JSON list of C-alpha atoms in Angstrom, two decimals:
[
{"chain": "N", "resi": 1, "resn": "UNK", "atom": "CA", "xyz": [-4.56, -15.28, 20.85]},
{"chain": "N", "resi": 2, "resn": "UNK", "atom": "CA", "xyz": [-7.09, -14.80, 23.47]},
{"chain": "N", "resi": 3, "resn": "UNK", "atom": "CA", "xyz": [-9.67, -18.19, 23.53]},
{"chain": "N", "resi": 4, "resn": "UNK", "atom": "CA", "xyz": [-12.23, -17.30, 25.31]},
{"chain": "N", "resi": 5, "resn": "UNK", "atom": "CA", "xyz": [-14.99, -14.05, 24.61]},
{"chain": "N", "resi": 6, "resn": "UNK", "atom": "CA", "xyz": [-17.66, -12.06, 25.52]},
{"chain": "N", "resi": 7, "resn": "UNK", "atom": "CA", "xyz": [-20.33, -11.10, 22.77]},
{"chain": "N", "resi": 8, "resn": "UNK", "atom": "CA", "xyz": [-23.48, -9.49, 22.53]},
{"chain": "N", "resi": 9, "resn": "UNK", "atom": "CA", "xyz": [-26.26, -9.71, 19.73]},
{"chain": "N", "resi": 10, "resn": "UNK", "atom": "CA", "xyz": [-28.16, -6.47, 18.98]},
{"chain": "N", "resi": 11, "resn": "UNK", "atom": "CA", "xyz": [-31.26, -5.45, 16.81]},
{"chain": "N", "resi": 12, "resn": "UNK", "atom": "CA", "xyz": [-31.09, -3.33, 13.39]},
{"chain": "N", "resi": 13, "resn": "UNK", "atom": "CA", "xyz": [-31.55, -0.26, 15.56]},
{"chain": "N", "resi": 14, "resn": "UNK", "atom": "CA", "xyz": [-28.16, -0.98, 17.78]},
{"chain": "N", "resi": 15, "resn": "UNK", "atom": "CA", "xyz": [-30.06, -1.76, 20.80]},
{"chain": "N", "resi": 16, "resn": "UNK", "atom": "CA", "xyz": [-28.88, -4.83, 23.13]},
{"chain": "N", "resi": 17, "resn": "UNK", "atom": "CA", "xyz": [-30.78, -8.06, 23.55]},
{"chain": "N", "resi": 18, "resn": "UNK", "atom": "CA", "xyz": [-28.69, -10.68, 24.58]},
{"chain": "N", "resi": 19, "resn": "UNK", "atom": "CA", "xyz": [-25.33, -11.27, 26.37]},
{"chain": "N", "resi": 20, "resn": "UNK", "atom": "CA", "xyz": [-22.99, -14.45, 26.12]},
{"chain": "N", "resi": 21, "resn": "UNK", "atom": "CA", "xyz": [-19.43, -15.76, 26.48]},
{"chain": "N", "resi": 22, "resn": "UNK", "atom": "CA", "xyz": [-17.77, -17.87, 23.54]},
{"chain": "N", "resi": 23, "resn": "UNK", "atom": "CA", "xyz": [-14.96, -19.17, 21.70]},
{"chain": "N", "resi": 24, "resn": "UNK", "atom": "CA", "xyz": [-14.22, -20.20, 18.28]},
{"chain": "N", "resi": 25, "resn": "UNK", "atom": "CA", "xyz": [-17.54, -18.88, 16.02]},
{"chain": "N", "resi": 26, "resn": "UNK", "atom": "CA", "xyz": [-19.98, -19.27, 18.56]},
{"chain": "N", "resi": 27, "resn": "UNK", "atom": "CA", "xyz": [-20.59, -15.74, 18.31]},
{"chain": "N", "resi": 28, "resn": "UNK", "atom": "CA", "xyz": [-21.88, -16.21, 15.20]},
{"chain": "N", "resi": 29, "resn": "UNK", "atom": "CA", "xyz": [-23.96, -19.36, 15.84]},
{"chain": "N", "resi": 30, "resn": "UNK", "atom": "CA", "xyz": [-27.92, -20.03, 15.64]},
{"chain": "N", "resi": 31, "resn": "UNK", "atom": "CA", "xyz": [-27.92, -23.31, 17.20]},
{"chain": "N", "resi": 32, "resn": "UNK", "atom": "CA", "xyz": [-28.73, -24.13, 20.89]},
{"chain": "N", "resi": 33, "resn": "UNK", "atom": "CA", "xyz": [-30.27, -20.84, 21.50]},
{"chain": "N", "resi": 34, "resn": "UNK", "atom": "CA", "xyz": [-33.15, -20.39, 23.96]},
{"chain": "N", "resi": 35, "resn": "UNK", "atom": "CA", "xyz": [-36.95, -19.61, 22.73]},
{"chain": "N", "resi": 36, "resn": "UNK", "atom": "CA", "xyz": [-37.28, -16.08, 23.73]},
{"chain": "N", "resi": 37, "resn": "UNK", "atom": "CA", "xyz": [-33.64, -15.67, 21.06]},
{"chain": "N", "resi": 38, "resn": "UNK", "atom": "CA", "xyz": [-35.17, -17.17, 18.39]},
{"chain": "N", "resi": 39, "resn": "UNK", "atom": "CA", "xyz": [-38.26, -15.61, 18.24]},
{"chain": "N", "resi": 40, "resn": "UNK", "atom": "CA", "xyz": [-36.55, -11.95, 18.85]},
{"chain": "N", "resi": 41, "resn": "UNK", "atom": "CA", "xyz": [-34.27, -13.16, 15.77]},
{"chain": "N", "resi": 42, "resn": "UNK", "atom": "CA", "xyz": [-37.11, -14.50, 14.10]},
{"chain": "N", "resi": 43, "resn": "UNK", "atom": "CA", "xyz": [-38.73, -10.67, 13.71]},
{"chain": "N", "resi": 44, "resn": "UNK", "atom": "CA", "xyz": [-35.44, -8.24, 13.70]},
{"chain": "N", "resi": 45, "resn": "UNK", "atom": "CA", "xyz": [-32.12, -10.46, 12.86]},
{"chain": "N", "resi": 46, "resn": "UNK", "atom": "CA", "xyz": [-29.43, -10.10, 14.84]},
{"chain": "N", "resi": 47, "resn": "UNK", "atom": "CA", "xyz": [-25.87, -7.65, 14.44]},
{"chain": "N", "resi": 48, "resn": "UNK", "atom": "CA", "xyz": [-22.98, -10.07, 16.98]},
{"chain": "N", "resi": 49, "resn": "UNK", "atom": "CA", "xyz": [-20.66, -8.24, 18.02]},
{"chain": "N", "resi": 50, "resn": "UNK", "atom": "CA", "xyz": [-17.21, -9.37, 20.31]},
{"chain": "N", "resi": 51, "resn": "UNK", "atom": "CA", "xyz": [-16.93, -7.13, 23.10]},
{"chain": "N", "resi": 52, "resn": "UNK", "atom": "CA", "xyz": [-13.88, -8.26, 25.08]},
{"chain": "N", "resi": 53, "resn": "UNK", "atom": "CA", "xyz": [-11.23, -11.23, 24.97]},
{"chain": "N", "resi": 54, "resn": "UNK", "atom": "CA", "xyz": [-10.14, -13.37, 27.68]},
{"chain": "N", "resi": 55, "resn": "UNK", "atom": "CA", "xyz": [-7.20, -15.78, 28.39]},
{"chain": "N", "resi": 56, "resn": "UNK", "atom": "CA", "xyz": [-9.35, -18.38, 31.17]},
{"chain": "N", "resi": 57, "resn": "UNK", "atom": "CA", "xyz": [-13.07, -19.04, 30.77]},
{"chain": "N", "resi": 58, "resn": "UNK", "atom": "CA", "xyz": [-13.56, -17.46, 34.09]},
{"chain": "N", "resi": 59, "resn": "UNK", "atom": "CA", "xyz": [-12.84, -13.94, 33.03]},
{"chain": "N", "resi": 60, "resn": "UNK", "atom": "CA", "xyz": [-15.54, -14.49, 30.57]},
{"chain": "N", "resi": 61, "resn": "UNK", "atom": "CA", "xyz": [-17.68, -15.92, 32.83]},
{"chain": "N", "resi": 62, "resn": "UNK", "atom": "CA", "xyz": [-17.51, -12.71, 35.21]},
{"chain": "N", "resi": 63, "resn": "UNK", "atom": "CA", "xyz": [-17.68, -10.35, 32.32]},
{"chain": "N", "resi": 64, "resn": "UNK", "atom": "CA", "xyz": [-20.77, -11.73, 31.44]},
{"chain": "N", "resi": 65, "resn": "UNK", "atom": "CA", "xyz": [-22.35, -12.08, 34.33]},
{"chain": "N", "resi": 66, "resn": "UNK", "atom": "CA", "xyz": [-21.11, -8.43, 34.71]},
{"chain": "N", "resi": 67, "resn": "UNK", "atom": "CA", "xyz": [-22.94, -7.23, 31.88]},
{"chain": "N", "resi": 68, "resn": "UNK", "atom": "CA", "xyz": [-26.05, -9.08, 32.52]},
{"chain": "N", "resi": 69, "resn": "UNK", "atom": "CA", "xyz": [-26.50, -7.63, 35.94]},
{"chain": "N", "resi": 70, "resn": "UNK", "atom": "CA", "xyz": [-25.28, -3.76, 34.69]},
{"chain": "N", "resi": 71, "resn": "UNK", "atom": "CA", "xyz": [-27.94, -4.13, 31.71]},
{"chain": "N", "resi": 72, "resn": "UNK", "atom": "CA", "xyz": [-30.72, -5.29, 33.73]},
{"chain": "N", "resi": 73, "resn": "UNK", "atom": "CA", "xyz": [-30.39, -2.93, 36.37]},
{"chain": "N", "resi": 74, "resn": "UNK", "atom": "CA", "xyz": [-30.27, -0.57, 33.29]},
{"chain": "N", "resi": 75, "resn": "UNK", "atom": "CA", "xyz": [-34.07, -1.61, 32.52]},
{"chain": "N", "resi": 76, "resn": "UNK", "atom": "CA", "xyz": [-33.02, -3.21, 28.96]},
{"chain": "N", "resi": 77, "resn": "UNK", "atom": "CA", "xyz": [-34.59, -6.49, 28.37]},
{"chain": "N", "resi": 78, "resn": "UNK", "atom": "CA", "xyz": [-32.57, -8.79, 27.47]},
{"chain": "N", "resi": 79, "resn": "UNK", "atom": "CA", "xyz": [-33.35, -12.61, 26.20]},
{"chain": "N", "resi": 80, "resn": "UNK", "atom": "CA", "xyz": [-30.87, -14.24, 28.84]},
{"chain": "N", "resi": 81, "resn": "UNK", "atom": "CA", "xyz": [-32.58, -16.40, 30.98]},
{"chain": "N", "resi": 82, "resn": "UNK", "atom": "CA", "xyz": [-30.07, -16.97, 33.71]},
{"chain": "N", "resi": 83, "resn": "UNK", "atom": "CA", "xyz": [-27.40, -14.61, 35.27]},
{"chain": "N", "resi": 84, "resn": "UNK", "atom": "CA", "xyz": [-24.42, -16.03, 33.24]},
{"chain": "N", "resi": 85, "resn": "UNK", "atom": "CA", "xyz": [-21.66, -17.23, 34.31]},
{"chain": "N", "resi": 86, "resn": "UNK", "atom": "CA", "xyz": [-22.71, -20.96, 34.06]},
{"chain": "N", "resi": 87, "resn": "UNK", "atom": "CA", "xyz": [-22.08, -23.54, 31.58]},
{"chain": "N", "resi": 88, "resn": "UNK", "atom": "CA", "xyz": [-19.00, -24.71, 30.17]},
{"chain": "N", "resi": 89, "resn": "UNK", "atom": "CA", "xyz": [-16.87, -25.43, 26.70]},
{"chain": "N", "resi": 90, "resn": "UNK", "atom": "CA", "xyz": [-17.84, -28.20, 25.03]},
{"chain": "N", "resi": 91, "resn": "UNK", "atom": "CA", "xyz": [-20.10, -29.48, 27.84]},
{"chain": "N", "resi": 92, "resn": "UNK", "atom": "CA", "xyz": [-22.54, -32.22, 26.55]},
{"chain": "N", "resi": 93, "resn": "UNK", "atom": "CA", "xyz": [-25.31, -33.21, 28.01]},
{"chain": "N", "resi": 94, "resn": "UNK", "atom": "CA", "xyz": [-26.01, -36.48, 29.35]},
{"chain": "N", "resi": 95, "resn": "UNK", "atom": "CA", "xyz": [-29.16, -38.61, 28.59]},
{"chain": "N", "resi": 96, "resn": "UNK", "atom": "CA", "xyz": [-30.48, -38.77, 31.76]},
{"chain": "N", "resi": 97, "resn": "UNK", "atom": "CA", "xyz": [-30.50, -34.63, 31.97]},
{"chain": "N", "resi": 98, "resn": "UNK", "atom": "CA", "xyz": [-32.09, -34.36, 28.92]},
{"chain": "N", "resi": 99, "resn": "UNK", "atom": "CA", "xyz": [-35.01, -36.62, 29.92]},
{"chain": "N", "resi": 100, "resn": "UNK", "atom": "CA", "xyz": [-35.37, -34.11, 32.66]},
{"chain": "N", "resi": 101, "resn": "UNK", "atom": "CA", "xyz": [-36.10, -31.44, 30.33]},
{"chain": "N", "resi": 102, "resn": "UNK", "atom": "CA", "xyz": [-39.13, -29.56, 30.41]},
{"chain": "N", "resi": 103, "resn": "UNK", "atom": "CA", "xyz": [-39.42, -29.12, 26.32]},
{"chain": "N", "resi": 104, "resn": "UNK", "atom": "CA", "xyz": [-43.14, -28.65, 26.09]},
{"chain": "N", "resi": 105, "resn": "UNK", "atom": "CA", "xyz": [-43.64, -24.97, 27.38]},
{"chain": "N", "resi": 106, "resn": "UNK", "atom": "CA", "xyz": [-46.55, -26.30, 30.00]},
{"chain": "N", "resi": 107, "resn": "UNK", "atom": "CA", "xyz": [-44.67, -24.51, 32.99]},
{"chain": "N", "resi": 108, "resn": "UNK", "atom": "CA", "xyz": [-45.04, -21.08, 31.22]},
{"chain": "N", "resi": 109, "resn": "UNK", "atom": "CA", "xyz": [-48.34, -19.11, 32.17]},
{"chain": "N", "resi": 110, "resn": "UNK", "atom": "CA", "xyz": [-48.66, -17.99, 28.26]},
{"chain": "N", "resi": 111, "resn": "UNK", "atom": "CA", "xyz": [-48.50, -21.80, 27.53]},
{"chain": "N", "resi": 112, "resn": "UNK", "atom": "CA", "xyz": [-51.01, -22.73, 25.16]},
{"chain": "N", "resi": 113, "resn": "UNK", "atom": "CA", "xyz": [-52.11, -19.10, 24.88]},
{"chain": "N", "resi": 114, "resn": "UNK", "atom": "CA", "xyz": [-51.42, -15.83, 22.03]},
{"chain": "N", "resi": 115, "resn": "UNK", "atom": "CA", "xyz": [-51.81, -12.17, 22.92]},
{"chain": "N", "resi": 116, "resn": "UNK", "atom": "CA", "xyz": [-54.08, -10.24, 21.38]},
{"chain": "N", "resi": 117, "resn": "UNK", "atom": "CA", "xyz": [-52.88, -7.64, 18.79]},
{"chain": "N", "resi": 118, "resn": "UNK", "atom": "CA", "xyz": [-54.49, -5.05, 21.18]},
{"chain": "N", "resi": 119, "resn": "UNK", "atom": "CA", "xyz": [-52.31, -5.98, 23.52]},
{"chain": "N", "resi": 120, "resn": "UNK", "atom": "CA", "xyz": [-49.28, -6.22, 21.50]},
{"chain": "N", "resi": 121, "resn": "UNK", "atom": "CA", "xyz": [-49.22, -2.58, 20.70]},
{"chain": "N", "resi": 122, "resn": "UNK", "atom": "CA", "xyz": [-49.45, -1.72, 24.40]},
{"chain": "N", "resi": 123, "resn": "UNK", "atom": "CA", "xyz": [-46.54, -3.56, 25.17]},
{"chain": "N", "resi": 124, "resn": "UNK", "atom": "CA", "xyz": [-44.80, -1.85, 22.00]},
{"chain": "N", "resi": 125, "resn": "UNK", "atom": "CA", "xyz": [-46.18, 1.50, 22.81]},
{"chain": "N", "resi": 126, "resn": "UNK", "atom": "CA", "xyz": [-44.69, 0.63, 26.33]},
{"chain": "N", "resi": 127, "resn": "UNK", "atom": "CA", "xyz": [-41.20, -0.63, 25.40]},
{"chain": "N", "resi": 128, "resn": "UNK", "atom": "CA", "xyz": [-40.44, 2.51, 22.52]},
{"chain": "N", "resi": 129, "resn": "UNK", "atom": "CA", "xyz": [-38.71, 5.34, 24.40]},
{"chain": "N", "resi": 130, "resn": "UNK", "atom": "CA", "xyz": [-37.61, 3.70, 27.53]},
{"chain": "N", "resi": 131, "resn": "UNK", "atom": "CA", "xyz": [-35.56, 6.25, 29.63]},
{"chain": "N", "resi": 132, "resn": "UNK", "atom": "CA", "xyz": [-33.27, 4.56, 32.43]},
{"chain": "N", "resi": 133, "resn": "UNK", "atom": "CA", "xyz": [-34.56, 6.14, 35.76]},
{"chain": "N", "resi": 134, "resn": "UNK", "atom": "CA", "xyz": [-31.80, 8.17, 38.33]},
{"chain": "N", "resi": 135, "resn": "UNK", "atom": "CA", "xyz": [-32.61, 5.75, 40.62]},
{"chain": "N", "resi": 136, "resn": "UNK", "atom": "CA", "xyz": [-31.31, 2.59, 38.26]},
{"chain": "N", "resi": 137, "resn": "UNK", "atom": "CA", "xyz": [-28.64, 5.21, 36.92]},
{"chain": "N", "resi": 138, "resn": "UNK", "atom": "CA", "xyz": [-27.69, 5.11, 41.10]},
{"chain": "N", "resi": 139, "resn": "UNK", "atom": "CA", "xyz": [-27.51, 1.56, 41.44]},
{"chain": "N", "resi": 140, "resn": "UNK", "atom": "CA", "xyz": [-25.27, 0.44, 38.54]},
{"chain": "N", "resi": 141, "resn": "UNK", "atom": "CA", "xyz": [-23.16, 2.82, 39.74]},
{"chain": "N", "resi": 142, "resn": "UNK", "atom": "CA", "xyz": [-23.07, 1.95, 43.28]},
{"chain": "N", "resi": 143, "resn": "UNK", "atom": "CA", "xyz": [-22.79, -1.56, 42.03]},
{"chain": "N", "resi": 144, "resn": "UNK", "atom": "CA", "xyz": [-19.44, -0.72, 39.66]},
{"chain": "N", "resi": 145, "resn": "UNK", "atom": "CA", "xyz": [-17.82, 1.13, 43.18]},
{"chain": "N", "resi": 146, "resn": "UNK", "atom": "CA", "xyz": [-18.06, -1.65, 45.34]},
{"chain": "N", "resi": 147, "resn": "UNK", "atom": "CA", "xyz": [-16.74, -4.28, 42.60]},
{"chain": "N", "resi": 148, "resn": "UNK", "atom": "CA", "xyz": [-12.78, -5.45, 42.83]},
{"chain": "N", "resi": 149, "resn": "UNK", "atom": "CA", "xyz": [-10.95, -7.13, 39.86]},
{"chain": "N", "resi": 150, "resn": "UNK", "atom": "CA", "xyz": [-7.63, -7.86, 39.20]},
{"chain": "N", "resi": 151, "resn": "UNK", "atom": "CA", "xyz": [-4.89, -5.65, 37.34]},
{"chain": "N", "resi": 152, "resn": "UNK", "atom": "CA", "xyz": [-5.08, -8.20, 34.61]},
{"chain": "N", "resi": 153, "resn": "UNK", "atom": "CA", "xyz": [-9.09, -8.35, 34.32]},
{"chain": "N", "resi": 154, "resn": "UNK", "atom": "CA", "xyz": [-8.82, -4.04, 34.55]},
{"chain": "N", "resi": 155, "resn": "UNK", "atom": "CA", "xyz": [-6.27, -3.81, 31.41]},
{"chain": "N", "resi": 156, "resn": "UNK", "atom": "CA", "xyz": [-8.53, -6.47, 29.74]},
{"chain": "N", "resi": 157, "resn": "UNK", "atom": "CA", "xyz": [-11.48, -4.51, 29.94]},
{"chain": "N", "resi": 158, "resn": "UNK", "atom": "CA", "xyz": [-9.30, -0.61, 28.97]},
{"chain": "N", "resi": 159, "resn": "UNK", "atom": "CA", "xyz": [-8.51, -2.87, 25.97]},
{"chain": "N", "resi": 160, "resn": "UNK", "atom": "CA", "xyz": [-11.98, -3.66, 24.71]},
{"chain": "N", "resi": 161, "resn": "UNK", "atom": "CA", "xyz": [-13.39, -0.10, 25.13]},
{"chain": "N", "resi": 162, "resn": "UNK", "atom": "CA", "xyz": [-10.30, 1.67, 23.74]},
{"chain": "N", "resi": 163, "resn": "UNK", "atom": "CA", "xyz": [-8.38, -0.12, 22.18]},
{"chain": "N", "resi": 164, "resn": "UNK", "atom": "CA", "xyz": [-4.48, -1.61, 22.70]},
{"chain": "N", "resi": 165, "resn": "UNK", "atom": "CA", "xyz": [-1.25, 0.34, 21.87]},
{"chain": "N", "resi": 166, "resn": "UNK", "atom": "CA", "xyz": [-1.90, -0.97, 17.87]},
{"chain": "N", "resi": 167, "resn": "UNK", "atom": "CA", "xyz": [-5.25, 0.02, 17.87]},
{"chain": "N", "resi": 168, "resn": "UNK", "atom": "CA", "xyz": [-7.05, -2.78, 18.03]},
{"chain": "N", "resi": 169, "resn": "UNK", "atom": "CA", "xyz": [-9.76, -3.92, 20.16]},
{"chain": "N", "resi": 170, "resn": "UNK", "atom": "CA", "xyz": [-12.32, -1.48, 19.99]},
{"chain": "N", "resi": 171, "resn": "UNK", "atom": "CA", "xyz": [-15.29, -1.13, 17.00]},
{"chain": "N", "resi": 172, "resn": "UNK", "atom": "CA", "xyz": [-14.86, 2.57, 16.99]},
{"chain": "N", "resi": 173, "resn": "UNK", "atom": "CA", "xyz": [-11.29, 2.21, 16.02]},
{"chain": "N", "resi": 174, "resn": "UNK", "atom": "CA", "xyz": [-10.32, 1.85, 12.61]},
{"chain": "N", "resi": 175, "resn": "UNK", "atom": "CA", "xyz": [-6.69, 1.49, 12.99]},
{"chain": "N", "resi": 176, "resn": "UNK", "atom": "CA", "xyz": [-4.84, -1.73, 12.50]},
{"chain": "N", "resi": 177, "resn": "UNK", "atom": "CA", "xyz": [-1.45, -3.12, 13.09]},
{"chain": "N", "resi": 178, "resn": "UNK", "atom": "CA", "xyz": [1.32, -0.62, 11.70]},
{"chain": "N", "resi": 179, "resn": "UNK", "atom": "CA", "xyz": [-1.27, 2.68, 11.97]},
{"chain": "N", "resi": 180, "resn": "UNK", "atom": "CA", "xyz": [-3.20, 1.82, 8.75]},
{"chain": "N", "resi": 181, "resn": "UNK", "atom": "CA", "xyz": [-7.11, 2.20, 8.15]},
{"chain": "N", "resi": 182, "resn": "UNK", "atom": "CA", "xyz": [-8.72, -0.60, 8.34]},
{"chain": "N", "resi": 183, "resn": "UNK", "atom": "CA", "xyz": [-11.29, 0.35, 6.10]},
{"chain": "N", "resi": 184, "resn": "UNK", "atom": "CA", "xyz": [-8.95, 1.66, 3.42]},
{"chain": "N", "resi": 185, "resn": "UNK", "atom": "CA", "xyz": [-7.30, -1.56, 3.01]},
{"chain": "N", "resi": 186, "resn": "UNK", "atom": "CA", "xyz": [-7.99, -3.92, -0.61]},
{"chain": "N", "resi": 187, "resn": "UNK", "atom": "CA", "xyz": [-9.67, -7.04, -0.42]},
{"chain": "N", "resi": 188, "resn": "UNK", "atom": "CA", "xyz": [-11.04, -10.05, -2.35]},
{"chain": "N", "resi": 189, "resn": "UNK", "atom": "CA", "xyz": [-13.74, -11.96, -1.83]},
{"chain": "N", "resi": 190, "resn": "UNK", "atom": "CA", "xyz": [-15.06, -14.93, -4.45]},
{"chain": "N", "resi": 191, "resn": "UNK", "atom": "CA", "xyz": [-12.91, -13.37, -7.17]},
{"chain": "N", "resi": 192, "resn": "UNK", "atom": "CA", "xyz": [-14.28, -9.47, -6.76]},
{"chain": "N", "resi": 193, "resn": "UNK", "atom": "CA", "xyz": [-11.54, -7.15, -5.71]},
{"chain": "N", "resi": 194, "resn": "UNK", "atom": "CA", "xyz": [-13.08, -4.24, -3.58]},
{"chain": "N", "resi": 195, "resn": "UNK", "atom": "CA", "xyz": [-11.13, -1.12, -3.00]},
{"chain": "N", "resi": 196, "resn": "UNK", "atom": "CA", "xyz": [-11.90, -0.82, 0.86]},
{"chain": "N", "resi": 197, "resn": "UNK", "atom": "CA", "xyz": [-13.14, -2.84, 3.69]},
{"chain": "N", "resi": 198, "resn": "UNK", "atom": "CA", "xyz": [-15.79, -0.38, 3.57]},
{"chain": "N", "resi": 199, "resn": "UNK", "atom": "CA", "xyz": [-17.06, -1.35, 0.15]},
{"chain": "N", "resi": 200, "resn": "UNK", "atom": "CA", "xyz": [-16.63, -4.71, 0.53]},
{"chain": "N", "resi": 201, "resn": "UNK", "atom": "CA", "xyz": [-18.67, -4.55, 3.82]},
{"chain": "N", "resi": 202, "resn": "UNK", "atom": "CA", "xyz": [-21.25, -2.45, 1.82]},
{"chain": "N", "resi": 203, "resn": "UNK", "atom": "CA", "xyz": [-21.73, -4.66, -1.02]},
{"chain": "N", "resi": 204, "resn": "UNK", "atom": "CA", "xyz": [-21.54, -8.05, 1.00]},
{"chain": "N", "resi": 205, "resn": "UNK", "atom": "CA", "xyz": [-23.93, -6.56, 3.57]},
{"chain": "N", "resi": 206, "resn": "UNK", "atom": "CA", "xyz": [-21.79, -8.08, 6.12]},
{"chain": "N", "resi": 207, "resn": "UNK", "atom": "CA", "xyz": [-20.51, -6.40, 9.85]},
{"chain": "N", "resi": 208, "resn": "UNK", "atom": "CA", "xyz": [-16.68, -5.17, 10.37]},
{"chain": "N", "resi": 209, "resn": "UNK", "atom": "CA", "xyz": [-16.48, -8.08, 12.62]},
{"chain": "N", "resi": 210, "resn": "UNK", "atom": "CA", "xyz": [-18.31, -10.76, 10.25]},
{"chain": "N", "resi": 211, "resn": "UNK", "atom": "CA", "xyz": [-15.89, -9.75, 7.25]},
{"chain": "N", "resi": 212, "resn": "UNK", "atom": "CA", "xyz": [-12.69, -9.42, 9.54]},
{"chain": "N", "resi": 213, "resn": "UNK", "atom": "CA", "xyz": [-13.97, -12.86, 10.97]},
{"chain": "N", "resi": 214, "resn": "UNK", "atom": "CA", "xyz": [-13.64, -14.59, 7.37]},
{"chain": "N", "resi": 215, "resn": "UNK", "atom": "CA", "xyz": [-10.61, -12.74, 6.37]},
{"chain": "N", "resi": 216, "resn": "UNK", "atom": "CA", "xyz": [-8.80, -14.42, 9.17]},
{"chain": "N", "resi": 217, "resn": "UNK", "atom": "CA", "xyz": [-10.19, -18.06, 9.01]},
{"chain": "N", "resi": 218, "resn": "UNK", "atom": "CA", "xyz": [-8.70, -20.38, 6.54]},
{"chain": "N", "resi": 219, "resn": "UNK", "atom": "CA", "xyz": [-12.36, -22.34, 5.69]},
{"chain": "N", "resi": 220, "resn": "UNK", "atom": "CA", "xyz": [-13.30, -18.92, 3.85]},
{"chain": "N", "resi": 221, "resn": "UNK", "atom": "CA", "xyz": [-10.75, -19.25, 1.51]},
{"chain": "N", "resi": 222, "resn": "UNK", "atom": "CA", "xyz": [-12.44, -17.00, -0.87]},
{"chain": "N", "resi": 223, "resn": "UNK", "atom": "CA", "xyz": [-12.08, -14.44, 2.05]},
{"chain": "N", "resi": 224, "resn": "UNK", "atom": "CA", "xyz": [-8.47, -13.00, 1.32]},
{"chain": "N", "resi": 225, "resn": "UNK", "atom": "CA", "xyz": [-6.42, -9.67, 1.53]},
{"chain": "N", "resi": 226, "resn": "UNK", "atom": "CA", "xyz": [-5.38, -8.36, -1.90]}
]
């Protein structure tokens, strides 16, 4: 299995607000998140959702950074504060780079400072409805043209928007292993047995990839297949 990911978290309403690259349940993970997450979490939640699998961690690096770059040029905020593609697995921090660290806000021009509703509801009234200009539309596309990858990086990403020969890989297919529903198979979860995925998604209040998630990881073992 694939180690390495790219995920994104969205808002109730299915829009984007942050891209990242993973492994393990990272995906899923509040901690060391930056300010601008938090709050955005802090008001709406957040849906995570894996959108590719890669073998190295620089494939995920790239397909992040990808992302980030399409999205912006796109006009949808996101809560990233670099370009991606930094960073590594399991990377600590030493002592003397935290000391560096600039935790008190001072640097940031709202430091100190709170808008005032009035202007709250412009900048709502401003973000609702956001159309993606021609102009962006023409350089995300110019942008895709000019980009080279690899046959292995291309078949990658046909998997995660379609799907593989089985079915699996992308959220709008249902299919698993063997041509079965996903959905339609029986599950039980802390004793209940639910007729469908579906209902036991339903009931739980839990994502397709938050229930398949504990279904497959032995430290849910109240998670199981029935």
């Amino acid at each position: 299995m694939n180690k390495y990911y790219t995920y994104s978290h969205c808002k109730p309403d299915g829009s984007i607000f942050y891209i990242g690259k993973g492994m393990g349940d990272r995906v899923f993970s509040k901690d060391n998140r930056n300010i601008h997450w938090k709050r955005t979490v802090a008001k709406y939640g957040y849906e995570p959702q894996i959108l590719a699998h890669w073998d190295t961690e620089e494939e995920a690096f790239s397909h992040e950074k990808m992302l980030i770059s399409c999205f912006k040029d796109m006009g949808i905020k996101l809560v990233n504060l670099t370009p991606g593609g930094e960073g590594s697995a399991g990377y600590k921090w030493t002592d003397e780079q935290k000391a560096n660290f600039d935790i008190s806000g001072s640097k940031n021009g709202m430091f100190g400072k709170q808008h005032s509703e009035e202007t709250k509801r412009k900048m709502s009234k401003k973000a609702k409805g956001r159309k993606i200009s021609e102009e962006a539309k023409y350089k995300i596309s110019a942008k895709l043209k000019n980009r080279q990858f690899s046959e292995s990086h291309l078949e990658k990403l046909k998997i995660a928007s379609t799907g593989n020969k089985n079915g699996i890989g992308n959220k709008g297919n249902t299919k698993c292993a063997g041509g079965l529903n996903w959905n339609a198979k029986k599950c039980m979860v802390d004793g209940v047995i639910y007729d469908s995925l579906a209902d036991a998604r339903k009931a739980l209040k839990l994502t397709k990839m938050q229930l398949d998630y504990r279904l497959k990881i032995a430290k849910y073992s109240t998670y199981q297949y029935f």
